[in-house]
C-alpha cells in the first residue's frame, strides 16, 4: 500500500492517542511512513486543529529538524460539564445508598465508557503539571487511578492494606480511618516509588479523609511530593476532614429518608476557573 | 472551521478507537461532520485500509443507509510476537523472584504502555467471541482485566476476598488455594453479574489454579457462562492444576539457584494457529 496523507492522518492520530504526554519526533513519523518531515509537519497541523475544534486535546508541535509533536488529552469546559451532568444523573439513584452513608459505585467504575471520560477529565487538570506517578489504595480506587494513569501516560502504584508475599519488601504506615476511627495499616512495595517523585493520589470516594491522609504519610516516607488529590465522589461528613484540597467530580448527600441527591463536585471550578482554561 | 475529509479522518479514527466493538452508524458521523453518508463511507474505507496495513485492528463497514462501522482491535501475529518477546526480556530478571515461586509483576502491570499492548493482545483473542463481562479477583489482576475490558468495550467486575460494606449484598463461594491448600472465601456483589452472561476471567499469575477455579464456581452460582481464561504469566507448579484451558502470555520458571527464566506462553499458538488468524 502506498502511504498517502489520508493514511498518515489515521495512523498519526492513533499513535498520538496511544502515546499521550510524550514528545514524538518528526523523524519517527517520517521514517515510519517514508514521508518528508515537511509533509509530517503539515499532517500534524491538521491533527492539531481537529483535536482543538472537537475539544478533545491539545497537540503542541515543536518545529525544526529535531522537533516533534506532543499530544495531551484536554477536555473543553463544555465537554467536562456534559460528562459531569451525565454522572450526576447516573448517581442520584436511591438504590445506590448503602449503610453508613456509603454509595455503591463499583458498576460505574467498571464501565469502559465512563472510565475513558473520567480519566480524560482528571488528566485535563494535570495537563501543565509535572506528574511522575499516580497512587491509589486497593481496591475500588484502582480503576479510576489506572484510567487517569493511561491518559497521563504515567505509571500507577497500588497501596495495599496488608502484607502480600508477591510485593517483596514494603514500607508501611498506620492511619486512622476517619469514618470508623479505627487504626489501620497500609503499605507500599519499596521498589514502586522513587525519592522526589511527584505523586497524584486518586480514590473513588472521600468521607473522613483517613485513607487519603494515610497515603500522604506514605508519600512522606518515600521522600516524594504530593501534587494533587482527586476522588470520583465525595460524601457528606460530620466534623472536620483529615485532609483538604481534594478535587471531586461529584458530591453526594444521603437524606434521612433514604434519599440520595447528587450534584457536581468542585472539579469544574477548580480546573476551569482557577487555572484560567477556557 | 470547515470540516474537510482530513479533519474527518482524524476524528473518525479517534472516535472508533474510543468505541471499539460497537457499531457506529453512518448517520452519527454524517450528522457530526455535516457530510454526506457517501463521503463518510469513503472516509471509513481509508481508515479500514490503514488499520489493516499497520496491523492495529479491523474495521468492518456495514453498507446501506442503516449501515455503519465496527472497529475491533486486532494485533497482527508479527505485532503479537514483538510484544511477547519484549515482555520475555522484561520478566527474565532474577530480582523479580519472590519466596514461594512467585514473581514480582506489579511494576509492569502499572505501566500504561504495557497495559495498552497487553490489553489489545488479549482482546485480539476474543475478536469473534461474544463476551459480556470481564471478571477478575482483587488485587493484582485488576489492571490487566481493566485493560482487556477497555479494548473489548465491556464492563469488568472485581471479585473480593472478604465482605466489604460498600458492595451491598453479595454471593460468596469457598475455594481451595491450589498453592497453599488453605480454604478461602471469595465473593461478588449480587448486582454485578447477570444470568447467562458470557464471562472472560483475567488474572495476573497462574500457579495451582485455585483462584481461577473459585471464580468458575462463582460464575456457576450466577448461572453465567465461562468463555475464556487468560493470565499474564504462568509459573511452574508441581502436580496437577485445578483448572485447564488457561491462555498465558508468558511462562516463568524459577531455577534452584534463584535464577529465573521466561519464555512465551501458549498465547501465540492458541490465538494464531488454532483460530486460523493470519
mmCIF file with all atom_site columns, C-alpha atoms in Angstrom, chain B residues 27-206:
data_model
loop_
_atom_site.group_PDB
_atom_site.id
_atom_site.type_symbol
_atom_site.label_atom_id
_atom_site.label_alt_id
_atom_site.label_comp_id
_atom_site.label_asym_id
_atom_site.label_entity_id
_atom_site.label_seq_id
_atom_site.pdbx_PDB_ins_code
_atom_site.Cartn_x
_atom_site.Cartn_y
_atom_site.Cartn_z
_atom_site.occupancy
_atom_site.B_iso_or_equiv
_atom_site.pdbx_formal_charge
_atom_site.auth_seq_id
_atom_site.auth_comp_id
_atom_site.auth_asym_id
_atom_site.auth_atom_id
_atom_site.pdbx_PDB_model_num
ATOM 1   C CA . UNK B 1 27  ? -25.700 8.776   10.454 1.00 0.00 ? 27  UNK B CA 1
ATOM 2   C CA . UNK B 1 28  ? -23.715 9.563   13.617 1.00 0.00 ? 28  UNK B CA 1
ATOM 3   C CA . UNK B 1 29  ? -20.662 10.633  11.643 1.00 0.00 ? 29  UNK B CA 1
ATOM 4   C CA . UNK B 1 30  ? -22.698 12.253  8.909  1.00 0.00 ? 30  UNK B CA 1
ATOM 5   C CA . UNK B 1 31  ? -24.563 14.494  11.341 1.00 0.00 ? 31  UNK B CA 1
ATOM 6   C CA . UNK B 1 32  ? -21.494 15.221  13.404 1.00 0.00 ? 32  UNK B CA 1
ATOM 7   C CA . UNK B 1 33  ? -19.460 16.493  10.481 1.00 0.00 ? 33  UNK B CA 1
ATOM 8   C CA . UNK B 1 34  ? -22.246 17.752  8.205  1.00 0.00 ? 34  UNK B CA 1
ATOM 9   C CA . UNK B 1 35  ? -21.106 15.408  5.448  1.00 0.00 ? 35  UNK B CA 1
ATOM 10  C CA . UNK B 1 36  ? -22.932 13.072  3.071  1.00 0.00 ? 36  UNK B CA 1
ATOM 11  C CA . UNK B 1 37  ? -23.087 9.403   4.037  1.00 0.00 ? 37  UNK B CA 1
ATOM 12  C CA . UNK B 1 38  ? -21.305 8.551   0.812  1.00 0.00 ? 38  UNK B CA 1
ATOM 13  C CA . UNK B 1 39  ? -18.363 10.738  1.870  1.00 0.00 ? 39  UNK B CA 1
ATOM 14  C CA . UNK B 1 40  ? -18.310 9.087   5.295  1.00 0.00 ? 40  UNK B CA 1
ATOM 15  C CA . UNK B 1 41  ? -18.250 5.683   3.601  1.00 0.00 ? 41  UNK B CA 1
ATOM 16  C CA . UNK B 1 42  ? -15.158 6.714   1.680  1.00 0.00 ? 42  UNK B CA 1
ATOM 17  C CA . UNK B 1 43  ? -13.564 8.003   4.890  1.00 0.00 ? 43  UNK B CA 1
ATOM 18  C CA . UNK B 1 44  ? -14.243 4.699   6.589  1.00 0.00 ? 44  UNK B CA 1
ATOM 19  C CA . UNK B 1 45  ? -12.702 2.749   3.776  1.00 0.00 ? 45  UNK B CA 1
ATOM 20  C CA . UNK B 1 46  ? -9.481  4.756   4.180  1.00 0.00 ? 46  UNK B CA 1
ATOM 21  C CA . UNK B 1 47  ? -9.497  4.139   7.946  1.00 0.00 ? 47  UNK B CA 1
ATOM 22  C CA . UNK B 1 48  ? -10.122 0.437   7.360  1.00 0.00 ? 48  UNK B CA 1
ATOM 23  C CA . UNK B 1 49  ? -7.229  0.025   4.914  1.00 0.00 ? 49  UNK B CA 1
ATOM 24  C CA . UNK B 1 50  ? -4.833  1.963   7.120  1.00 0.00 ? 50  UNK B CA 1
ATOM 25  C CA . UNK B 1 51  ? -5.636  -0.035  10.259 1.00 0.00 ? 51  UNK B CA 1
ATOM 26  C CA . UNK B 1 52  ? -5.241  -3.304  8.364  1.00 0.00 ? 52  UNK B CA 1
ATOM 27  C CA . UNK B 1 53  ? -1.938  -2.180  6.829  1.00 0.00 ? 53  UNK B CA 1
ATOM 28  C CA . UNK B 1 54  ? -0.429  -1.302  10.214 1.00 0.00 ? 54  UNK B CA 1
ATOM 29  C CA . UNK B 1 55  ? -1.722  -4.442  11.944 1.00 0.00 ? 55  UNK B CA 1
ATOM 30  C CA . UNK B 1 56  ? -3.739  -2.485  14.522 1.00 0.00 ? 56  UNK B CA 1
ATOM 31  C CA . UNK B 1 57  ? -7.294  -3.612  14.077 1.00 0.00 ? 57  UNK B CA 1
ATOM 32  C CA . UNK B 1 58  ? -10.089 -4.394  11.728 1.00 0.00 ? 58  UNK B CA 1
ATOM 33  C CA . UNK B 1 59  ? -12.862 -2.075  10.651 1.00 0.00 ? 59  UNK B CA 1
ATOM 34  C CA . UNK B 1 60  ? -15.976 -3.753  9.303  1.00 0.00 ? 60  UNK B CA 1
ATOM 35  C CA . UNK B 1 61  ? -18.197 -1.485  7.309  1.00 0.00 ? 61  UNK B CA 1
ATOM 36  C CA . UNK B 1 62  ? -21.865 -2.297  7.027  1.00 0.00 ? 62  UNK B CA 1
ATOM 37  C CA . UNK B 1 63  ? -23.210 -0.797  3.797  1.00 0.00 ? 63  UNK B CA 1
ATOM 38  C CA . UNK B 1 64  ? -26.541 0.905   3.235  1.00 0.00 ? 64  UNK B CA 1
ATOM 39  C CA . UNK B 1 65  ? -28.433 3.800   4.753  1.00 0.00 ? 65  UNK B CA 1
ATOM 40  C CA . UNK B 1 66  ? -28.719 1.993   8.104  1.00 0.00 ? 66  UNK B CA 1
ATOM 41  C CA . UNK B 1 67  ? -25.096 0.858   7.948  1.00 0.00 ? 67  UNK B CA 1
ATOM 42  C CA . UNK B 1 68  ? -22.104 1.907   9.934  1.00 0.00 ? 68  UNK B CA 1
ATOM 43  C CA . UNK B 1 69  ? -18.663 0.925   11.058 1.00 0.00 ? 69  UNK B CA 1
ATOM 44  C CA . UNK B 1 70  ? -17.435 -1.569  13.619 1.00 0.00 ? 70  UNK B CA 1
ATOM 45  C CA . UNK B 1 71  ? -13.859 -1.313  14.884 1.00 0.00 ? 71  UNK B CA 1
ATOM 46  C CA . UNK B 1 72  ? -12.162 -4.122  16.776 1.00 0.00 ? 72  UNK B CA 1
ATOM 47  C CA . UNK B 1 73  ? -8.554  -4.028  17.991 1.00 0.00 ? 73  UNK B CA 1
ATOM 48  C CA . UNK B 1 74  ? -6.636  -6.898  16.429 1.00 0.00 ? 74  UNK B CA 1
ATOM 49  C CA . UNK B 1 75  ? -2.904  -7.296  16.644 1.00 0.00 ? 75  UNK B CA 1
ATOM 50  C CA . UNK B 1 76  ? -1.226  -8.986  13.731 1.00 0.00 ? 76  UNK B CA 1
ATOM 51  C CA . UNK B 1 77  ? 0.853   -12.052 14.515 1.00 0.00 ? 77  UNK B CA 1
ATOM 52  C CA . UNK B 1 78  ? 4.015   -10.009 13.903 1.00 0.00 ? 78  UNK B CA 1
ATOM 53  C CA . UNK B 1 79  ? 2.925   -7.352  16.402 1.00 0.00 ? 79  UNK B CA 1
ATOM 54  C CA . UNK B 1 80  ? 1.941   -10.026 18.922 1.00 0.00 ? 80  UNK B CA 1
ATOM 55  C CA . UNK B 1 81  ? 5.314   -11.754 18.630 1.00 0.00 ? 81  UNK B CA 1
ATOM 56  C CA . UNK B 1 82  ? 7.125   -8.459  19.144 1.00 0.00 ? 82  UNK B CA 1
ATOM 57  C CA . UNK B 1 83  ? 5.099   -7.614  22.268 1.00 0.00 ? 83  UNK B CA 1
ATOM 58  C CA . UNK B 1 84  ? 5.657   -11.054 23.808 1.00 0.00 ? 84  UNK B CA 1
ATOM 59  C CA . UNK B 1 85  ? 9.370   -11.038 23.000 1.00 0.00 ? 85  UNK B CA 1
ATOM 60  C CA . UNK B 1 86  ? 9.670   -7.634  24.713 1.00 0.00 ? 86  UNK B CA 1
ATOM 61  C CA . UNK B 1 87  ? 7.843   -8.957  27.776 1.00 0.00 ? 87  UNK B CA 1
ATOM 62  C CA . UNK B 1 88  ? 10.041  -12.061 27.973 1.00 0.00 ? 88  UNK B CA 1
ATOM 63  C CA . UNK B 1 89  ? 13.047  -9.771  28.170 1.00 0.00 ? 89  UNK B CA 1
ATOM 64  C CA . UNK B 1 90  ? 11.489  -7.567  30.864 1.00 0.00 ? 90  UNK B CA 1
ATOM 65  C CA . UNK B 1 91  ? 10.462  -10.521 33.031 1.00 0.00 ? 91  UNK B CA 1
ATOM 66  C CA . UNK B 1 92  ? 13.613  -12.595 32.946 1.00 0.00 ? 92  UNK B CA 1
ATOM 67  C CA . UNK B 1 93  ? 15.224  -10.639 35.758 1.00 0.00 ? 93  UNK B CA 1
ATOM 68  C CA . UNK B 1 94  ? 16.251  -12.673 38.836 1.00 0.00 ? 94  UNK B CA 1
ATOM 69  C CA . UNK B 1 95  ? 15.438  -9.732  41.156 1.00 0.00 ? 95  UNK B CA 1
ATOM 70  C CA . UNK B 1 96  ? 11.777  -10.365 40.296 1.00 0.00 ? 96  UNK B CA 1
ATOM 71  C CA . UNK B 1 97  ? 11.879  -13.724 42.060 1.00 0.00 ? 97  UNK B CA 1
ATOM 72  C CA . UNK B 1 98  ? 9.966   -13.778 45.351 1.00 0.00 ? 98  UNK B CA 1
ATOM 73  C CA . UNK B 1 99  ? 9.730   -16.500 48.003 1.00 0.00 ? 99  UNK B CA 1
ATOM 74  C CA . UNK B 1 100 ? 7.459   -19.415 47.114 1.00 0.00 ? 100 UNK B CA 1
ATOM 75  C CA . UNK B 1 101 ? 7.983   -19.297 43.365 1.00 0.00 ? 101 UNK B CA 1
ATOM 76  C CA . UNK B 1 102 ? 6.079   -16.041 42.911 1.00 0.00 ? 102 UNK B CA 1
ATOM 77  C CA . UNK B 1 103 ? 7.302   -13.349 40.570 1.00 0.00 ? 103 UNK B CA 1
ATOM 78  C CA . UNK B 1 104 ? 7.103   -9.604  41.098 1.00 0.00 ? 104 UNK B CA 1
ATOM 79  C CA . UNK B 1 105 ? 4.991   -8.140  38.291 1.00 0.00 ? 105 UNK B CA 1
ATOM 80  C CA . UNK B 1 106 ? 3.263   -5.113  39.862 1.00 0.00 ? 106 UNK B CA 1
ATOM 81  C CA . UNK B 1 107 ? 5.566   -2.570  38.232 1.00 0.00 ? 107 UNK B CA 1
ATOM 82  C CA . UNK B 1 108 ? 4.901   -3.936  34.734 1.00 0.00 ? 108 UNK B CA 1
ATOM 83  C CA . UNK B 1 109 ? 1.146   -4.100  35.314 1.00 0.00 ? 109 UNK B CA 1
ATOM 84  C CA . UNK B 1 110 ? 1.202   -0.460  36.425 1.00 0.00 ? 110 UNK B CA 1
ATOM 85  C CA . UNK B 1 111 ? 2.813   0.839   33.229 1.00 0.00 ? 111 UNK B CA 1
ATOM 86  C CA . UNK B 1 112 ? 0.379   2.298   30.677 1.00 0.00 ? 112 UNK B CA 1
ATOM 87  C CA . UNK B 1 113 ? 2.393   1.334   27.581 1.00 0.00 ? 113 UNK B CA 1
ATOM 88  C CA . UNK B 1 114 ? 2.464   -2.321  28.677 1.00 0.00 ? 114 UNK B CA 1
ATOM 89  C CA . UNK B 1 115 ? -1.202  -2.377  29.650 1.00 0.00 ? 115 UNK B CA 1
ATOM 90  C CA . UNK B 1 116 ? -2.150  -0.906  26.287 1.00 0.00 ? 116 UNK B CA 1
ATOM 91  C CA . UNK B 1 117 ? -0.252  -3.551  24.359 1.00 0.00 ? 117 UNK B CA 1
ATOM 92  C CA . UNK B 1 118 ? -1.294  -6.476  26.511 1.00 0.00 ? 118 UNK B CA 1
ATOM 93  C CA . UNK B 1 119 ? -4.922  -5.343  26.550 1.00 0.00 ? 119 UNK B CA 1
ATOM 94  C CA . UNK B 1 120 ? -5.044  -5.216  22.760 1.00 0.00 ? 120 UNK B CA 1
ATOM 95  C CA . UNK B 1 121 ? -3.267  -8.549  22.541 1.00 0.00 ? 121 UNK B CA 1
ATOM 96  C CA . UNK B 1 122 ? -5.780  -10.383 24.736 1.00 0.00 ? 122 UNK B CA 1
ATOM 97  C CA . UNK B 1 123 ? -8.700  -8.541  23.086 1.00 0.00 ? 123 UNK B CA 1
ATOM 98  C CA . UNK B 1 124 ? -7.462  -9.995  19.781 1.00 0.00 ? 124 UNK B CA 1
ATOM 99  C CA . UNK B 1 125 ? -8.223  -13.478 21.100 1.00 0.00 ? 125 UNK B CA 1
ATOM 100 C CA . UNK B 1 126 ? -11.900 -12.576 21.630 1.00 0.00 ? 126 UNK B CA 1
ATOM 101 C CA . UNK B 1 127 ? -12.438 -10.624 18.438 1.00 0.00 ? 127 UNK B CA 1
ATOM 102 C CA . UNK B 1 128 ? -15.076 -13.088 17.197 1.00 0.00 ? 128 UNK B CA 1
ATOM 103 C CA . UNK B 1 129 ? -16.387 -14.223 20.598 1.00 0.00 ? 129 UNK B CA 1
ATOM 104 C CA . UNK B 1 130 ? -19.490 -12.942 22.321 1.00 0.00 ? 130 UNK B CA 1
ATOM 105 C CA . UNK B 1 131 ? -18.171 -11.512 25.605 1.00 0.00 ? 131 UNK B CA 1
ATOM 106 C CA . UNK B 1 132 ? -20.429 -9.683  28.062 1.00 0.00 ? 132 UNK B CA 1
ATOM 107 C CA . UNK B 1 133 ? -18.173 -9.111  31.032 1.00 0.00 ? 133 UNK B CA 1
ATOM 108 C CA . UNK B 1 134 ? -14.591 -9.487  32.235 1.00 0.00 ? 134 UNK B CA 1
ATOM 109 C CA . UNK B 1 135 ? -14.050 -10.944 35.705 1.00 0.00 ? 135 UNK B CA 1
ATOM 110 C CA . UNK B 1 136 ? -11.006 -10.727 37.933 1.00 0.00 ? 136 UNK B CA 1
ATOM 111 C CA . UNK B 1 137 ? -10.164 -11.134 41.603 1.00 0.00 ? 137 UNK B CA 1
ATOM 112 C CA . UNK B 1 138 ? -8.607  -8.386  43.670 1.00 0.00 ? 138 UNK B CA 1
ATOM 113 C CA . UNK B 1 139 ? -5.951  -7.004  43.608 1.00 0.00 ? 139 UNK B CA 1
ATOM 114 C CA . UNK B 1 140 ? -3.219  -7.625  41.115 1.00 0.00 ? 140 UNK B CA 1
ATOM 115 C CA . UNK B 1 141 ? -5.429  -8.958  38.342 1.00 0.00 ? 141 UNK B CA 1
ATOM 116 C CA . UNK B 1 142 ? -7.388  -5.703  38.162 1.00 0.00 ? 142 UNK B CA 1
ATOM 117 C CA . UNK B 1 143 ? -5.103  -3.637  35.895 1.00 0.00 ? 143 UNK B CA 1
ATOM 118 C CA . UNK B 1 144 ? -4.949  -6.374  33.258 1.00 0.00 ? 144 UNK B CA 1
ATOM 119 C CA . UNK B 1 145 ? -8.696  -7.045  33.465 1.00 0.00 ? 145 UNK B CA 1
ATOM 120 C CA . UNK B 1 146 ? -9.455  -3.361  33.095 1.00 0.00 ? 146 UNK B CA 1
ATOM 121 C CA . UNK B 1 147 ? -7.170  -3.063  30.112 1.00 0.00 ? 147 UNK B CA 1
ATOM 122 C CA . UNK B 1 148 ? -8.798  -6.002  28.321 1.00 0.00 ? 148 UNK B CA 1
ATOM 123 C CA . UNK B 1 149 ? -12.227 -4.588  29.204 1.00 0.00 ? 149 UNK B CA 1
ATOM 124 C CA . UNK B 1 150 ? -11.305 -1.230  27.684 1.00 0.00 ? 150 UNK B CA 1
ATOM 125 C CA . UNK B 1 151 ? -10.373 -2.801  24.335 1.00 0.00 ? 151 UNK B CA 1
ATOM 126 C CA . UNK B 1 152 ? -13.361 -5.147  24.272 1.00 0.00 ? 152 UNK B CA 1
ATOM 127 C CA . UNK B 1 153 ? -15.504 -2.244  25.490 1.00 0.00 ? 153 UNK B CA 1
ATOM 128 C CA . UNK B 1 154 ? -17.219 -4.440  28.040 1.00 0.00 ? 154 UNK B CA 1
ATOM 129 C CA . UNK B 1 155 ? -17.613 -3.902  31.788 1.00 0.00 ? 155 UNK B CA 1
ATOM 130 C CA . UNK B 1 156 ? -15.356 -5.679  34.273 1.00 0.00 ? 156 UNK B CA 1
ATOM 131 C CA . UNK B 1 157 ? -16.256 -6.949  37.726 1.00 0.00 ? 157 UNK B CA 1
ATOM 132 C CA . UNK B 1 158 ? -13.926 -7.415  40.663 1.00 0.00 ? 158 UNK B CA 1
ATOM 133 C CA . UNK B 1 159 ? -14.323 -10.440 42.942 1.00 0.00 ? 159 UNK B CA 1
ATOM 134 C CA . UNK B 1 160 ? -13.445 -9.507  46.534 1.00 0.00 ? 160 UNK B CA 1
ATOM 135 C CA . UNK B 1 161 ? -11.671 -11.584 49.129 1.00 0.00 ? 161 UNK B CA 1
ATOM 136 C CA . UNK B 1 162 ? -13.884 -10.620 52.026 1.00 0.00 ? 162 UNK B CA 1
ATOM 137 C CA . UNK B 1 163 ? -17.050 -8.758  52.763 1.00 0.00 ? 163 UNK B CA 1
ATOM 138 C CA . UNK B 1 164 ? -16.964 -5.048  52.173 1.00 0.00 ? 164 UNK B CA 1
ATOM 139 C CA . UNK B 1 165 ? -19.809 -2.841  53.203 1.00 0.00 ? 165 UNK B CA 1
ATOM 140 C CA . UNK B 1 166 ? -19.654 -0.797  50.022 1.00 0.00 ? 166 UNK B CA 1
ATOM 141 C CA . UNK B 1 167 ? -20.558 -3.724  47.790 1.00 0.00 ? 167 UNK B CA 1
ATOM 142 C CA . UNK B 1 168 ? -24.092 -4.276  49.080 1.00 0.00 ? 168 UNK B CA 1
ATOM 143 C CA . UNK B 1 169 ? -25.377 -7.852  49.079 1.00 0.00 ? 169 UNK B CA 1
ATOM 144 C CA . UNK B 1 170 ? -23.019 -10.474 47.705 1.00 0.00 ? 170 UNK B CA 1
ATOM 145 C CA . UNK B 1 171 ? -22.781 -14.100 46.608 1.00 0.00 ? 171 UNK B CA 1
ATOM 146 C CA . UNK B 1 172 ? -19.801 -15.962 48.036 1.00 0.00 ? 172 UNK B CA 1
ATOM 147 C CA . UNK B 1 173 ? -18.058 -19.287 47.399 1.00 0.00 ? 173 UNK B CA 1
ATOM 148 C CA . UNK B 1 174 ? -15.323 -21.181 49.183 1.00 0.00 ? 174 UNK B CA 1
ATOM 149 C CA . UNK B 1 175 ? -12.275 -22.257 47.253 1.00 0.00 ? 175 UNK B CA 1
ATOM 150 C CA . UNK B 1 176 ? -9.070  -24.117 47.884 1.00 0.00 ? 176 UNK B CA 1
ATOM 151 C CA . UNK B 1 177 ? -5.911  -22.199 47.225 1.00 0.00 ? 177 UNK B CA 1
ATOM 152 C CA . UNK B 1 178 ? -4.021  -24.561 44.946 1.00 0.00 ? 178 UNK B CA 1
ATOM 153 C CA . UNK B 1 179 ? -0.651  -23.448 46.230 1.00 0.00 ? 179 UNK B CA 1
ATOM 154 C CA . UNK B 1 180 ? -1.226  -23.336 49.983 1.00 0.00 ? 180 UNK B CA 1
ATOM 155 C CA . UNK B 1 181 ? -4.150  -25.796 50.178 1.00 0.00 ? 181 UNK B CA 1
ATOM 156 C CA . UNK B 1 182 ? -5.963  -23.427 52.530 1.00 0.00 ? 182 UNK B CA 1
ATOM 157 C CA . UNK B 1 183 ? -9.686  -22.862 52.214 1.00 0.00 ? 183 UNK B CA 1
ATOM 158 C CA . UNK B 1 184 ? -10.577 -19.270 51.446 1.00 0.00 ? 184 UNK B CA 1
ATOM 159 C CA . UNK B 1 185 ? -13.681 -17.323 50.564 1.00 0.00 ? 185 UNK B CA 1
ATOM 160 C CA . UNK B 1 186 ? -14.346 -15.017 47.653 1.00 0.00 ? 186 UNK B CA 1
ATOM 161 C CA . UNK B 1 187 ? -17.447 -13.031 46.849 1.00 0.00 ? 187 UNK B CA 1
ATOM 162 C CA . UNK B 1 188 ? -19.048 -10.883 44.233 1.00 0.00 ? 188 UNK B CA 1
ATOM 163 C CA . UNK B 1 189 ? -21.662 -8.181  44.552 1.00 0.00 ? 189 UNK B CA 1
ATOM 164 C CA . UNK B 1 190 ? -25.034 -9.578  43.633 1.00 0.00 ? 190 UNK B CA 1
ATOM 165 C CA . UNK B 1 191 ? -25.850 -6.816  41.212 1.00 0.00 ? 191 UNK B CA 1
ATOM 166 C CA . UNK B 1 192 ? -22.716 -7.056  39.075 1.00 0.00 ? 192 UNK B CA 1
ATOM 167 C CA . UNK B 1 193 ? -23.273 -10.211 37.041 1.00 0.00 ? 193 UNK B CA 1
ATOM 168 C CA . UNK B 1 194 ? -26.371 -11.066 35.005 1.00 0.00 ? 194 UNK B CA 1
ATOM 169 C CA . UNK B 1 195 ? -27.722 -14.585 34.472 1.00 0.00 ? 195 UNK B CA 1
ATOM 170 C CA . UNK B 1 196 ? -26.477 -16.037 31.199 1.00 0.00 ? 196 UNK B CA 1
ATOM 171 C CA . UNK B 1 197 ? -23.651 -13.520 30.828 1.00 0.00 ? 197 UNK B CA 1
ATOM 172 C CA . UNK B 1 198 ? -20.576 -14.655 28.860 1.00 0.00 ? 198 UNK B CA 1
ATOM 173 C CA . UNK B 1 199 ? -17.561 -14.174 31.106 1.00 0.00 ? 199 UNK B CA 1
ATOM 174 C CA . UNK B 1 200 ? -13.826 -13.994 30.457 1.00 0.00 ? 200 UNK B CA 1
ATOM 175 C CA . UNK B 1 201 ? -11.674 -14.487 33.559 1.00 0.00 ? 201 UNK B CA 1
ATOM 176 C CA . UNK B 1 202 ? -8.436  -12.499 33.717 1.00 0.00 ? 202 UNK B CA 1
ATOM 177 C CA . UNK B 1 203 ? -5.692  -12.771 36.335 1.00 0.00 ? 203 UNK B CA 1
ATOM 178 C CA . UNK B 1 204 ? -2.065  -11.759 36.621 1.00 0.00 ? 204 UNK B CA 1
ATOM 179 C CA . UNK B 1 205 ? -0.472  -15.065 37.585 1.00 0.00 ? 205 UNK B CA 1
ATOM 180 C CA . UNK B 1 206 ? -1.376  -18.750 37.460 1.00 0.00 ? 206 UNK B CA 1
#
